[in-house]
């Protein structure tokens, strides 16, 4: 399966064999990571491979996952750096899964200080990966996701390929399965919004913007697979609107 196929069959893996992976596979994963173009230009990032086999170098927190390997991403703090981080890491996650390895985002876990201080920039997010103890794939209808009608408003009729692109976006993983994305769709553009968090959920602000980047990776991979030309822009007209429940993120121009 390629990365597009994986979008519709992947699931987060939380149980791994503590086994080494062939170095050629690890090296290929790292080369892929370092070849990824940024979603947002002029942001410097660093991918760091962390082995948890010979010496425990795991992540802390109630939702930490014990895995043989992790890849962390640290980043300069610039506009949309969280969006960029999610976009990069989801592509990396899907690529690792094409190697028949499991992955899981560590949204609420954090590295210990000794590990964090070795990172070039500010720590953002990490991915656990390795050989899975459980089945890697499942049918897309088994994914616990909100139905399209709760996430998408169609203002005009669109092609089946555009609907497939939106379905890929809908299936993206998110912290606590919060699915913060919302879409307003026209024939030639998709306005992308993120749900506003209530005051008591402000600690989730960082994670939801990473989630939006993860979703955009799914959407743009699907667009490429389906031969749909897209461009990401920010609309001043939409940005100026005052919205009660959502925040404007960007617009995907089609064609």
XYZ file of C-alpha atoms in Angstrom:
255
model
C 0.000 0.000 0.000
C 1.099 3.561 -0.665
C 0.615 6.531 1.673
C -2.800 7.349 0.174
C -4.057 3.793 0.763
C -2.720 3.840 4.326
C -4.863 6.905 5.156
C -8.001 4.760 4.852
C -6.731 1.685 6.700
C -4.282 2.851 9.400
C -4.885 2.943 13.113
C -2.808 4.161 16.028
C -0.708 1.386 17.560
C 0.000 1.386 21.297
C 1.543 -2.046 21.794
C 4.949 -2.769 20.265
C 7.562 -5.502 20.299
C 10.758 -4.136 21.840
C 12.761 -5.302 18.848
C 15.316 -3.633 16.641
C 14.492 -2.649 13.069
C 16.964 -3.156 10.242
C 19.190 -0.080 9.996
C 18.551 0.244 6.239
C 14.845 0.755 7.022
C 15.630 3.307 9.758
C 18.019 5.160 7.448
C 15.383 5.274 4.698
C 12.835 6.712 7.148
C 15.256 9.422 8.265
C 16.135 10.334 4.684
C 12.430 10.648 3.896
C 11.891 12.883 6.934
C 14.736 15.189 6.004
C 13.541 15.470 2.395
C 10.053 16.706 3.310
C 9.214 20.241 2.134
C 7.838 22.633 4.739
C 4.182 23.598 4.687
C 5.306 27.030 5.878
C 8.457 28.448 4.322
C 11.480 29.613 6.291
C 10.876 27.424 9.347
C 13.823 25.337 10.514
C 13.083 21.966 12.110
C 15.035 18.993 13.400
C 14.025 15.334 13.368
C 15.702 13.237 16.062
C 15.711 9.445 16.180
C 15.486 8.064 19.719
C 16.190 4.395 20.415
C 14.426 3.027 23.482
C 15.935 -0.464 23.330
C 19.484 -0.378 24.707
C 18.769 2.453 27.125
C 15.360 3.688 28.245
C 14.797 7.111 26.723
C 11.041 7.154 26.696
C 8.483 9.887 27.095
C 6.702 10.895 30.275
C 3.011 11.385 30.912
C -0.193 9.409 31.467
C -0.615 8.796 27.729
C 2.993 7.869 26.984
C 3.476 4.811 24.770
C 6.371 2.390 25.266
C 7.945 1.753 21.874
C 11.360 0.633 20.611
C 11.813 3.875 18.661
C 10.616 7.457 18.616
C 11.137 10.307 16.206
C 10.796 13.752 17.737
C 10.398 17.028 15.926
C 11.707 20.306 17.293
C 11.032 23.574 15.509
C 11.641 27.267 15.404
C 8.648 29.129 16.801
C 7.272 31.091 13.873
C 3.813 31.680 12.407
C 2.021 28.378 11.790
C 4.919 26.307 13.133
C 2.478 23.920 14.842
C 0.536 23.473 11.607
C 3.811 22.791 9.822
C 4.891 20.261 12.478
C 1.678 18.249 12.196
C 1.884 18.322 8.396
C 5.427 16.924 8.413
C 4.870 14.296 11.088
C 1.723 12.849 9.533
C 3.533 12.306 6.243
C 6.330 10.619 8.163
C 3.810 8.470 10.055
C 2.157 7.302 6.835
C 5.525 6.595 5.230
C 6.631 4.485 8.205
C 3.362 2.548 7.971
C 4.115 1.665 4.316
C 7.048 -0.298 5.824
C 4.509 -2.429 7.758
C 5.444 -0.784 11.031
C 3.027 0.721 13.546
C 3.010 4.354 14.684
C 1.371 6.459 17.366
C 1.515 10.220 17.988
C 2.634 11.251 21.465
C 0.461 14.315 21.839
C 0.167 14.502 25.626
C 3.534 12.920 26.474
C 6.776 14.846 26.721
C 10.482 13.969 26.701
C 12.507 14.211 29.863
C 14.801 17.182 30.320
C 18.051 15.287 29.441
C 16.522 14.348 26.080
C 14.864 17.696 25.454
C 18.091 19.645 25.943
C 19.737 17.676 23.104
C 17.168 19.030 20.629
C 18.197 21.855 18.335
C 14.943 23.810 18.590
C 11.826 23.807 20.798
C 10.240 20.370 21.188
C 6.845 20.107 19.459
C 5.683 16.521 18.925
C 6.951 12.937 18.692
C 5.971 9.731 16.982
C 6.379 6.258 18.486
C 7.031 3.463 16.009
C 8.114 -0.150 15.713
C 6.900 -3.677 15.023
C 3.300 -3.927 16.177
C 1.854 -6.514 18.548
C -1.615 -5.892 17.121
C -3.099 -5.750 13.604
C -1.823 -2.708 11.700
C -4.909 -2.061 9.608
C -8.681 -1.835 9.859
C -11.553 -0.945 7.555
C -12.171 2.803 7.405
C -15.792 2.442 8.588
C -14.456 1.121 11.900
C -12.605 4.381 12.586
C -14.329 6.371 15.325
C -14.811 9.583 13.382
C -17.630 12.103 13.154
C -19.821 11.695 10.045
C -19.238 14.023 7.118
C -22.470 15.947 7.739
C -21.097 17.177 11.100
C -17.831 18.407 9.603
C -18.560 19.613 6.080
C -20.936 22.226 4.678
C -21.302 22.043 0.902
C -22.213 25.370 -0.688
C -21.957 23.947 -4.213
C -21.860 20.503 -5.771
C -18.341 19.070 -6.073
C -16.757 16.063 -7.792
C -16.440 12.638 -6.194
C -12.655 13.144 -6.111
C -12.999 16.297 -4.006
C -15.317 14.384 -1.678
C -12.675 11.647 -1.443
C -10.097 14.282 -0.540
C -12.362 15.508 2.256
C -12.920 11.955 3.450
C -9.148 11.530 3.724
C -9.072 14.698 5.829
C -11.933 13.420 8.018
C -10.033 10.222 8.832
C -6.966 12.012 10.211
C -5.945 11.158 13.794
C -6.208 13.865 16.450
C -5.422 14.328 20.131
C -8.135 12.646 22.241
C -9.929 12.054 18.904
C -11.167 15.658 19.144
C -11.448 16.108 15.340
C -11.254 19.912 15.491
C -11.531 20.528 11.721
C -14.519 22.011 9.919
C -14.939 22.716 6.193
C -17.052 25.024 4.029
C -16.831 23.770 0.465
C -17.359 25.440 -2.901
C -16.624 24.063 -6.361
C -13.234 25.774 -6.548
C -12.243 26.208 -2.889
C -12.417 24.714 0.582
C -12.380 27.046 3.567
C -10.754 25.275 6.520
C -11.678 26.130 10.118
C -10.688 24.863 13.548
C -13.090 24.596 16.484
C -12.618 27.048 19.322
C -11.864 25.405 22.647
C -13.848 26.343 25.762
C -11.893 28.252 28.395
C -11.263 25.133 30.489
C -9.634 23.339 27.521
C -6.999 25.972 26.741
C -4.156 23.462 27.382
C -5.343 21.743 24.177
C -4.715 24.844 22.036
C -1.259 23.679 20.962
C -2.431 20.165 20.122
C -5.371 21.268 17.998
C -3.115 23.264 15.667
C -0.814 20.255 15.303
C -3.944 18.201 14.539
C -4.886 20.636 11.785
C -1.485 20.091 10.177
C -1.992 16.325 10.387
C -5.347 16.694 8.659
C -3.858 18.898 5.911
C -1.244 16.239 5.187
C -4.013 13.704 4.560
C -5.899 16.153 2.360
C -2.896 17.102 0.233
C -1.679 13.512 -0.160
C -5.175 12.624 -1.409
C -5.180 15.597 -3.789
C -1.877 14.469 -5.282
C -3.056 10.876 -5.642
C -6.288 11.992 -7.325
C -4.541 14.494 -9.636
C -6.291 17.489 -8.102
C -4.299 20.725 -8.336
C -4.494 22.621 -5.051
C -2.955 25.740 -3.552
C -3.066 26.941 0.056
C -3.905 30.601 0.629
C -5.315 32.822 3.361
C -8.415 34.822 2.473
C -8.560 38.313 3.988
C -12.335 38.316 3.471
C -12.867 35.120 5.480
C -10.238 36.070 8.055
C -12.103 39.292 8.823
C -15.329 37.458 9.696
C -16.204 37.090 13.365
C -17.132 33.472 14.064
C -18.632 32.246 17.314
C -17.509 28.614 17.361
C -14.658 28.343 14.873
C -11.431 30.038 13.810
C -10.387 30.413 10.188
C -7.160 28.580 9.280
C -6.722 28.774 5.502
C -8.330 28.124 2.133
C -7.537 25.280 -0.257
C -7.945 26.502 -3.844
C -8.916 23.748 -6.288
C -7.830 23.751 -9.913
